[in-house]
Coordinates of C-alpha atoms in Angstrom, one line a residue:
R1 CA 0.1 0.0 -0.2
P2 CA 1.3 3.0 -1.2
E3 CA 1.8 6.5 1.5
R4 CA -0.3 8.6 2.1
T5 CA 2.5 11.1 0.9
D6 CA 2.8 9.3 -2.1
W7 CA -1.2 9.3 -2.7
T8 CA -0.7 13.3 -2.2
L9 CA 1.9 13.9 -4.7
E10 CA -0.4 11.9 -7.2
L11 CA -2.7 14.1 -6.1
C12 CA -0.7 17.3 -6.7
K13 CA 0.5 16.1 -10.2
L14 CA -3.4 16.1 -11.5
L15 CA -4.4 19.3 -9.8
E16 CA -1.3 21.4 -11.8
N17 CA -2.5 19.0 -14.6
G18 CA -5.8 20.8 -14.1
G19 CA -4.3 24.0 -14.0
D20 CA -5.0 24.4 -9.8
Y21 CA -1.5 25.5 -9.2
L22 CA -2.0 26.9 -5.9
G23 CA -4.2 24.1 -5.0
A24 CA -0.8 21.8 -6.0
R25 CA 1.6 24.4 -4.1
A26 CA -0.5 23.9 -0.7
D27 CA -0.4 20.2 -0.7
L28 CA 2.8 20.1 -2.0
K29 CA 3.6 22.4 1.1
K30 CA 2.2 19.8 3.1
I31 CA 3.9 17.0 2.4
L32 CA 7.2 18.6 3.0
E33 CA 6.0 19.7 6.8
T34 CA 5.7 15.9 7.5
N35 CA 8.6 15.2 5.5
P36 CA 10.7 17.9 4.4
N37 CA 13.3 15.3 3.0
Y38 CA 10.7 14.0 0.3
L39 CA 12.9 14.8 -2.6
E40 CA 10.1 14.8 -5.2
A41 CA 8.0 16.6 -3.4
R42 CA 10.6 19.5 -2.9
L43 CA 11.3 19.6 -6.7
R44 CA 7.7 19.4 -7.5
L45 CA 7.3 22.1 -5.7
A46 CA 10.0 24.3 -7.2
R47 CA 9.2 23.4 -10.6
N48 CA 5.8 24.6 -9.6
L49 CA 7.2 28.1 -8.3
E50 CA 9.2 28.2 -11.3
V51 CA 6.9 27.6 -13.9
Y52 CA 3.6 29.0 -12.5
D53 CA 4.6 31.5 -10.2
H54 CA 7.6 32.7 -11.9
D55 CA 9.0 32.6 -8.3
F56 CA 12.5 32.2 -9.5
D57 CA 13.8 32.8 -5.9
G58 CA 11.8 30.7 -4.7
A59 CA 12.6 27.6 -7.4
V60 CA 15.9 28.2 -6.7
Q61 CA 16.0 27.8 -2.5
E62 CA 13.4 25.1 -2.8
F63 CA 16.2 23.4 -6.1
E64 CA 19.1 24.1 -3.3
R65 CA 17.1 22.3 -0.6
A66 CA 16.6 19.2 -2.7
L67 CA 20.3 19.1 -3.7
Q68 CA 21.2 19.2 0.1
I69 CA 18.8 15.8 0.3

């Protein structure tokens, strides 16, 4: 059985594909609150910030955190 965080990550992918970037971002942040070393969620959050919000500073910060994992 997959972890709940795995399900939530899949939900985030669906939300992004459906155009709900803010909802996906909120769920990604929830995942990272409970598991800050979840690399795939960290990378997806960085990408979300970069592509959908044009928050390049925030994206770089998340990519740097991912490199430390």
